[in-house]
PDB file of C-alpha atoms in Angstrom:
ATOM      1  CA  MET A 550      41.142 -57.456 -28.432  1.00  0.00           C
ATOM      2  CA  ALA A 551      38.838 -57.432 -26.144  1.00  0.00           C
ATOM      3  CA  ALA A 552      35.577 -56.504 -27.640  1.00  0.00           C
ATOM      4  CA  THR A 553      32.658 -54.660 -25.410  1.00  0.00           C
ATOM      5  CA  LYS A 554      29.832 -56.680 -24.873  1.00  0.00           C
ATOM      6  CA  THR A 555      26.709 -54.614 -25.685  1.00  0.00           C
ATOM      7  CA  PRO A 556      23.367 -56.182 -24.313  1.00  0.00           C
ATOM      8  CA  ALA A 557      20.655 -57.946 -26.533  1.00  0.00           C
ATOM      9  CA  ASN A 558      18.050 -55.572 -25.741  1.00  0.00           C
ATOM     10  CA  PRO A 559      18.859 -52.202 -24.589  1.00  0.00           C
ATOM     11  CA  ALA A 560      15.432 -51.512 -22.911  1.00  0.00           C
ATOM     12  CA  LYS A 561      16.538 -53.916 -20.385  1.00  0.00           C
ATOM     13  CA  GLU A 562      19.090 -51.490 -19.112  1.00  0.00           C
ATOM     14  CA  GLN A 563      17.479 -49.010 -16.453  1.00  0.00           C
ATOM     15  CA  ASN A 564      18.080 -46.248 -14.804  1.00  0.00           C
ATOM     16  CA  PHE A 565      16.133 -46.058 -11.235  1.00  0.00           C
ATOM     17  CA  VAL A 566      16.387 -42.149 -11.173  1.00  0.00           C
ATOM     18  CA  ALA A 567      14.745 -41.515 -14.328  1.00  0.00           C
ATOM     19  CA  GLN A 568      11.941 -44.039 -13.430  1.00  0.00           C
ATOM     20  CA  ASP A 569      11.104 -43.087 -10.122  1.00  0.00           C
ATOM     21  CA  GLN A 570      11.458 -39.146 -11.989  1.00  0.00           C
ATOM     22  CA  ILE A 571       8.582 -40.607 -14.346  1.00  0.00           C
ATOM     23  CA  TRP A 572       6.835 -41.736 -11.843  1.00  0.00           C
ATOM     24  CA  LYS A 573       6.732 -38.545  -9.597  1.00  0.00           C
ATOM     25  CA  CYS A 574       5.617 -36.576 -12.652  1.00  0.00           C
ATOM     26  CA  HIS A 575       2.879 -38.763 -13.502  1.00  0.00           C
ATOM     27  CA  VAL A 576       1.505 -38.514  -9.383  1.00  0.00           C
ATOM     28  CA  ASN A 577       1.706 -35.185  -9.441  1.00  0.00           C
ATOM     29  CA  MET A 578      -0.004 -34.547 -12.401  1.00  0.00           C
ATOM     30  CA  GLU A 579      -3.232 -37.342 -11.525  1.00  0.00           C
ATOM     31  CA  LEU A 580      -2.836 -34.820  -8.210  1.00  0.00           C
ATOM     32  CA  GLU A 581      -3.681 -31.440 -10.056  1.00  0.00           C
ATOM     33  CA  ALA A 582      -6.018 -32.938 -12.524  1.00  0.00           C
ATOM     34  CA  ALA A 583      -8.010 -33.917  -8.973  1.00  0.00           C
ATOM     35  CA  LYS A 584      -7.677 -30.415  -7.974  1.00  0.00           C
ATOM     36  CA  VAL A 585      -9.260 -28.885 -10.907  1.00  0.00           C
ATOM     37  CA  TRP A 586     -12.201 -31.482 -12.180  1.00  0.00           C
ATOM     38  CA  PRO A 587     -14.797 -30.305 -10.229  1.00  0.00           C
ATOM     39  CA  SER A 588     -14.269 -27.294 -11.622  1.00  0.00           C
ATOM     40  CA  LYS A 589     -14.419 -28.236 -15.419  1.00  0.00           C
ATOM     41  CA  TRP A 590     -16.611 -31.122 -14.884  1.00  0.00           C
ATOM     42  CA  GLY A 591     -18.328 -30.741 -11.815  1.00  0.00           C
ATOM     43  CA  PHE A 592     -22.086 -30.258 -13.669  1.00  0.00           C
ATOM     44  CA  LEU A 593     -21.379 -34.252 -14.765  1.00  0.00           C
ATOM     45  CA  THR A 594     -22.021 -34.939 -11.078  1.00  0.00           C
ATOM     46  CA  MET A 595     -25.887 -33.676 -10.664  1.00  0.00           C
ATOM     47  CA  SER A 596     -27.976 -36.175 -10.693  1.00  0.00           C
ATOM     48  CA  TYR A 597     -29.554 -37.100 -13.450  1.00  0.00           C
ATOM     49  CA  HIS A 598     -33.501 -36.168 -12.130  1.00  0.00           C
ATOM     50  CA  GLU A 599     -32.182 -32.912 -11.869  1.00  0.00           C
ATOM     51  CA  MET A 600     -31.030 -32.400 -15.260  1.00  0.00           C
ATOM     52  CA  LEU A 601     -34.645 -33.620 -16.430  1.00  0.00           C
ATOM     53  CA  GLN A 602     -36.653 -31.129 -14.129  1.00  0.00           C
ATOM     54  CA  ASP A 603     -34.419 -28.579 -15.340  1.00  0.00           C
ATOM     55  CA  GLN A 604     -35.462 -29.243 -18.811  1.00  0.00           C
ATOM     56  CA  THR A 605     -38.707 -29.660 -18.090  1.00  0.00           C
ATOM     57  CA  LEU A 606     -38.770 -26.055 -16.445  1.00  0.00           C
ATOM     58  CA  LYS A 607     -37.095 -24.896 -19.678  1.00  0.00           C
ATOM     59  CA  LYS A 608     -39.168 -26.357 -22.012  1.00  0.00           C
ATOM     60  CA  GLU A 609     -42.612 -24.856 -20.262  1.00  0.00           C
ATOM     61  CA  GLY A 610     -41.482 -21.392 -20.371  1.00  0.00           C
ATOM     62  CA  VAL A 611     -41.187 -21.644 -24.553  1.00  0.00           C
ATOM     63  CA  LYS A 612     -44.878 -22.359 -25.572  1.00  0.00           C
ATOM     64  CA  LEU A 613     -45.316 -20.309 -28.319  1.00  0.00           C
ATOM     65  CA  GLU A 614     -49.302 -20.934 -30.053  1.00  0.00           C
ATOM     66  CA  LEU A 615     -49.016 -21.451 -34.176  1.00  0.00           C
ATOM     67  CA  PRO A 616     -51.647 -19.543 -36.499  1.00  0.00           C
ATOM     68  CA  GLU A 617     -54.731 -20.916 -37.567  1.00  0.00           C
ATOM     69  CA  HIS A 618     -53.445 -21.499 -40.761  1.00  0.00           C
ATOM     70  CA  LEU A 619     -49.897 -23.670 -39.633  1.00  0.00           C
ATOM     71  CA  GLN A 620     -51.872 -26.061 -37.336  1.00  0.00           C
ATOM     72  CA  THR A 621     -52.041 -29.380 -37.695  1.00  0.00           C
ATOM     73  CA  ARG A 622     -55.054 -31.697 -38.587  1.00  0.00           C
ATOM     74  CA  PRO A 623     -56.049 -34.418 -36.462  1.00  0.00           C
ATOM     75  CA  THR A 624     -55.299 -37.563 -38.409  1.00  0.00           C
ATOM     76  CA  THR A 625     -58.024 -39.967 -39.268  1.00  0.00           C
ATOM     77  CA  SER A 626     -57.885 -43.188 -39.185  1.00  0.00           C
ATOM     78  CA  PRO A 627     -57.693 -45.277 -42.773  1.00  0.00           C
ATOM     79  CA  GLU A 628     -60.859 -47.313 -41.850  1.00  0.00           C
ATOM     80  CA  LYS A 629     -62.784 -44.343 -42.904  1.00  0.00           C
ATOM     81  CA  TYR A 630     -61.638 -44.718 -46.360  1.00  0.00           C
ATOM     82  CA  PHE A 631     -60.518 -48.270 -47.348  1.00  0.00           C
ATOM     83  CA  GLN A 632     -62.635 -51.018 -46.327  1.00  0.00           C
ATOM     84  CA  VAL A 633     -60.908 -54.539 -46.868  1.00  0.00           C
ATOM     85  CA  GLY A 634     -63.000 -57.629 -48.013  1.00  0.00           C
ATOM     86  CA  ALA A 635     -62.349 -60.984 -47.526  1.00  0.00           C
ATOM     87  CA  SER A 636     -59.927 -62.601 -50.187  1.00  0.00           C
ATOM     88  CA  PRO A 637     -61.302 -65.479 -52.078  1.00  0.00           C
ATOM     89  CA  ALA A 638     -60.232 -68.976 -51.384  1.00  0.00           C
ATOM     90  CA  VAL A 639     -56.809 -70.252 -51.788  1.00  0.00           C
ATOM     91  CA  PRO A 640     -56.082 -72.682 -54.508  1.00  0.00           C
ATOM     92  CA  PRO A 641     -55.750 -76.008 -53.667  1.00  0.00           C
ATOM     93  CA  THR A 642     -52.829 -76.408 -56.077  1.00  0.00           C
ATOM     94  CA  THR A 643     -49.538 -74.471 -56.978  1.00  0.00           C
ATOM     95  CA  GLN A 644     -50.746 -74.023 -60.942  1.00  0.00           C
ATOM     96  CA  GLY A 645     -53.948 -72.582 -59.597  1.00  0.00           C
ATOM     97  CA  LEU A 646     -52.391 -70.053 -57.566  1.00  0.00           C
ATOM     98  CA  ILE A 647     -50.700 -68.111 -60.547  1.00  0.00           C
ATOM     99  CA  GLY A 648     -53.203 -64.965 -61.316  1.00  0.00           C
ATOM    100  CA  TRP A 649     -55.653 -66.078 -59.156  1.00  0.00           C
ATOM    101  CA  ARG A 650     -56.774 -63.036 -57.365  1.00  0.00           C
ATOM    102  CA  SER A 651     -57.127 -61.613 -60.848  1.00  0.00           C
ATOM    103  CA  THR A 652     -60.268 -63.460 -61.642  1.00  0.00           C
ATOM    104  CA  VAL A 653     -62.127 -61.929 -59.202  1.00  0.00           C
ATOM    105  CA  PRO A 654     -63.138 -58.569 -60.859  1.00  0.00           C
ATOM    106  CA  GLU A 655     -63.043 -56.698 -57.208  1.00  0.00           C
ATOM    107  CA  LEU A 656     -59.281 -57.781 -56.647  1.00  0.00           C
ATOM    108  CA  GLN A 657     -58.084 -56.506 -60.494  1.00  0.00           C
ATOM    109  CA  LEU A 658     -55.883 -53.520 -60.432  1.00  0.00           C
ATOM    110  CA  GLU A 659     -57.476 -52.087 -63.388  1.00  0.00           C
ATOM    111  CA  ARG A 660     -59.833 -50.398 -61.881  1.00  0.00           C
ATOM    112  CA  PHE A 661     -61.036 -48.115 -64.687  1.00  0.00           C
ATOM    113  CA  GLY A 662     -60.516 -50.164 -67.472  1.00  0.00           C
ATOM    114  CA  LYS A 663     -58.355 -51.675 -69.780  1.00  0.00           C
ATOM    115  CA  VAL A 664     -55.833 -49.401 -71.475  1.00  0.00           C
ATOM    116  CA  HIS A 665     -56.477 -48.905 -75.113  1.00  0.00           C
ATOM    117  CA  HIS A 666     -53.694 -47.029 -76.791  1.00  0.00           C
ATOM    118  CA  GLY A 667     -54.031 -46.855 -80.377  1.00  0.00           C
ATOM    119  CA  LYS A 668     -51.456 -47.405 -82.895  1.00  0.00           C
ATOM    120  CA  SER A 669     -50.279 -44.339 -84.669  1.00  0.00           C
ATOM    121  CA  SER A 670     -48.503 -43.001 -87.144  1.00  0.00           C
ATOM    122  CA  PHE A 671     -46.259 -39.304 -87.205  1.00  0.00           C
ATOM    123  CA  LEU A 672     -46.590 -40.060 -90.726  1.00  0.00           C
ATOM    124  CA  LYS A 673     -50.657 -40.586 -90.907  1.00  0.00           C
ATOM    125  CA  GLU A 674     -51.064 -37.807 -89.207  1.00  0.00           C
ATOM    126  CA  LEU A 675     -48.819 -35.785 -90.847  1.00  0.00           C
ATOM    127  CA  GLY A 676     -50.276 -36.887 -93.976  1.00  0.00           C
ATOM    128  CA  TRP A 677     -47.257 -38.170 -95.830  1.00  0.00           C
ATOM    129  CA  PRO A 678     -46.735 -41.400 -98.011  1.00  0.00           C
ATOM    130  CA  GLY A 679     -45.530 -44.467 -95.464  1.00  0.00           C
ATOM    131  CA  ASP A 680     -42.233 -44.740 -97.515  1.00  0.00           C
ATOM    132  CA  ALA A 681     -41.660 -40.633 -97.091  1.00  0.00           C
ATOM    133  CA  CYS A 682     -38.651 -41.739 -94.326  1.00  0.00           C
ATOM    134  CA  ASP A 683     -36.906 -44.319 -93.913  1.00  0.00           C
TER     135      ASP A 683
END
């Protein structure tokens, strides 16, 4: 019996008439899209400067005066409130770098002195004996 040979790759079989018809449809679709494009996307052809001028005209027309209580004050420079002095000399050794700024009283973080929280007991505040709770 003679077996019919099937091609190894069916994609290699081409129908030239169908390929031509598909190509004609693609060309017609591109021509139709080219005709319709200016009505749909023509605004993109406007130059950038024209667009900026249109926007500035629109922005200039909308000016609102804020009430006095909603207006912001002009900013002041931080130098008016903060004065930064010179730093002390850098220690010559790495051992001296540890805590070298905290030895200068003006550079300490505790501006208002050390925090003194006394040790208190809830039981003492109530006047109970210490062994009242476990």
